[in-house]
Amino acid sequence: MKLRIDLDGKSYDLDVEILEEDPPSQRPRYLPHHAPPTTLRSAHAAGAAEHSVDAAPAEATGSVDESSVCRCPVSGVVNHVAVTVGQALQPNDLIMVLEAMKMETNVVADREGTVKALRVADGDAVKAGQVLMDYD
């Protein structure tokens, strides 16, 4: 299987060999039931200006418009939110920094847009796949 990874503005093409598939019963329980984002660019992040707790019902019912949300790429803690509500984003703009397993992960914008609502704040614990930010 071939993979392409973008890191610090450089693309790397990799050949990956899958030796064997784990049966579903042997997969770790902590993995989300949905497919996680495939790259950091497919997930976006949030900030402290509009912390929204009533966002969960829309996520749970599956009525979230995926083209207008930013999802968390890894489980961890929000270390720093670099955007505010109303801010215009360009591709590759830093949205937030997550800390997971003592490593920092930058979450960047994958497209142009404007931050509509932030669903997390500095210091919040987040899960992989969680909606972090709404934008248009």
Coordinates of C-alpha atoms in Angstrom, one line a residue:
M1 CA 0.0 0.0 0.0
K2 CA 1.3 3.5 -0.8
L3 CA 0.9 6.4 1.5
R4 CA 1.7 10.1 1.1
I5 CA 2.6 12.1 4.3
D6 CA 2.8 15.9 4.3
L7 CA 5.2 17.2 7.0
D8 CA 6.3 20.8 7.4
G9 CA 5.4 21.6 3.8
K10 CA 7.2 18.6 2.3
S11 CA 5.6 15.5 0.9
Y12 CA 6.9 12.0 1.5
D13 CA 5.7 8.9 -0.5
L14 CA 5.9 5.7 1.5
D15 CA 5.4 2.0 0.7
V16 CA 3.7 0.2 3.5
E17 CA 3.3 -3.6 3.7
I18 CA 0.4 -5.0 5.8
L19 CA 1.6 -8.3 7.2
E20 CA -1.7 -9.5 8.6
E21 CA -5.1 -8.2 9.5
D22 CA -6.3 -8.3 13.1
P23 CA -9.7 -9.8 13.5
P24 CA -12.2 -7.3 14.9
S25 CA -12.3 -9.1 18.3
Q26 CA -8.6 -8.4 18.8
R27 CA -8.6 -4.7 18.0
P28 CA -8.0 -2.4 20.9
R29 CA -11.2 -1.1 22.5
Y30 CA -10.0 2.5 22.6
L31 CA -10.2 3.0 18.9
P32 CA -13.2 5.0 17.7
H33 CA -16.1 3.2 15.9
H34 CA -15.8 5.5 12.9
A35 CA -12.9 6.0 10.5
P36 CA -10.4 8.5 11.9
P37 CA -9.1 11.3 9.8
T38 CA -6.5 10.1 7.3
T39 CA -4.2 13.2 7.6
L40 CA -3.8 16.1 10.0
R41 CA -5.1 18.4 7.2
S42 CA -8.5 16.7 7.3
A43 CA -9.0 17.6 10.9
H44 CA -9.3 21.1 12.3
A45 CA -9.2 22.6 15.7
A46 CA -10.8 25.1 18.1
G47 CA -10.4 27.8 20.7
A48 CA -11.7 29.4 23.9
A49 CA -13.9 32.2 22.5
E50 CA -17.1 30.2 22.1
H51 CA -16.9 27.0 24.1
S52 CA -20.1 25.0 23.1
V53 CA -21.4 22.2 25.2
D54 CA -24.6 21.6 23.2
A55 CA -22.7 20.5 20.2
A56 CA -22.9 16.8 21.3
P57 CA -26.5 16.0 20.2
A58 CA -25.8 17.0 16.6
E59 CA -22.7 14.8 16.6
A60 CA -24.4 11.9 18.1
T61 CA -27.3 11.9 15.6
G62 CA -24.9 12.2 12.7
S63 CA -26.4 15.4 11.4
V64 CA -23.1 17.3 11.4
D65 CA -22.2 18.7 8.0
E66 CA -18.6 17.3 7.6
S67 CA -17.6 20.0 5.1
S68 CA -18.1 22.7 7.7
V69 CA -16.4 21.1 10.8
C70 CA -12.9 20.5 11.9
R71 CA -12.3 17.1 13.7
C72 CA -9.5 16.2 16.1
P73 CA -6.8 13.9 14.6
V74 CA -5.7 12.4 18.0
S75 CA -6.8 12.1 21.6
G76 CA -5.0 14.4 23.9
V77 CA -5.2 17.9 25.5
V78 CA -5.6 21.3 23.8
N79 CA -2.3 23.0 24.4
H80 CA -2.9 26.3 22.5
V81 CA -5.7 27.6 20.3
A82 CA -4.4 30.0 17.7
V83 CA -7.7 31.2 16.1
T84 CA -10.7 33.3 17.2
V85 CA -14.3 33.3 16.1
G86 CA -14.6 35.4 12.9
Q87 CA -11.0 34.9 11.9
A88 CA -10.4 34.2 8.2
L89 CA -8.3 31.0 7.5
Q90 CA -6.1 30.2 4.6
P91 CA -4.8 26.7 3.7
N92 CA -2.0 25.6 6.2
D93 CA -2.8 28.3 8.8
L94 CA -2.2 27.0 12.3
I95 CA -5.5 26.4 14.1
M96 CA -4.3 24.8 17.3
V97 CA -1.7 22.7 19.0
L98 CA -2.6 19.4 20.7
E99 CA -0.5 17.5 23.2
A100 CA -0.7 13.7 23.1
M101 CA 1.8 11.3 24.8
K102 CA 4.1 14.3 25.5
M103 CA 4.3 15.2 21.8
E104 CA 2.8 18.3 20.2
T105 CA 0.7 18.0 17.1
N106 CA -0.1 21.1 15.0
V107 CA -3.6 21.1 13.5
V108 CA -3.8 23.3 10.3
A109 CA -6.5 24.5 8.0
D110 CA -7.0 22.4 4.8
R111 CA -8.9 25.1 3.0
E112 CA -10.0 28.7 3.1
G113 CA -12.8 29.6 5.5
T114 CA -14.0 31.7 8.4
V115 CA -14.1 30.4 12.0
K116 CA -17.8 30.2 13.0
A117 CA -17.7 28.6 16.4
L118 CA -15.0 27.1 18.6
R119 CA -16.0 24.0 20.6
V120 CA -13.0 23.5 22.8
A121 CA -10.6 25.8 24.8
D122 CA -7.0 25.6 26.1
G123 CA -6.7 22.8 28.6
D124 CA -9.7 20.8 27.3
A125 CA -9.3 17.0 26.9
V126 CA -10.2 15.9 23.4
K127 CA -10.9 12.6 21.6
A128 CA -9.9 11.5 18.1
G129 CA -12.7 12.4 15.7
Q130 CA -14.3 15.0 18.1
V131 CA -15.6 18.2 16.4
L132 CA -13.3 21.0 17.5
M133 CA -14.4 23.9 15.3
D134 CA -17.2 25.0 12.9
Y135 CA -16.3 27.1 9.9
D136 CA -17.7 28.1 6.5

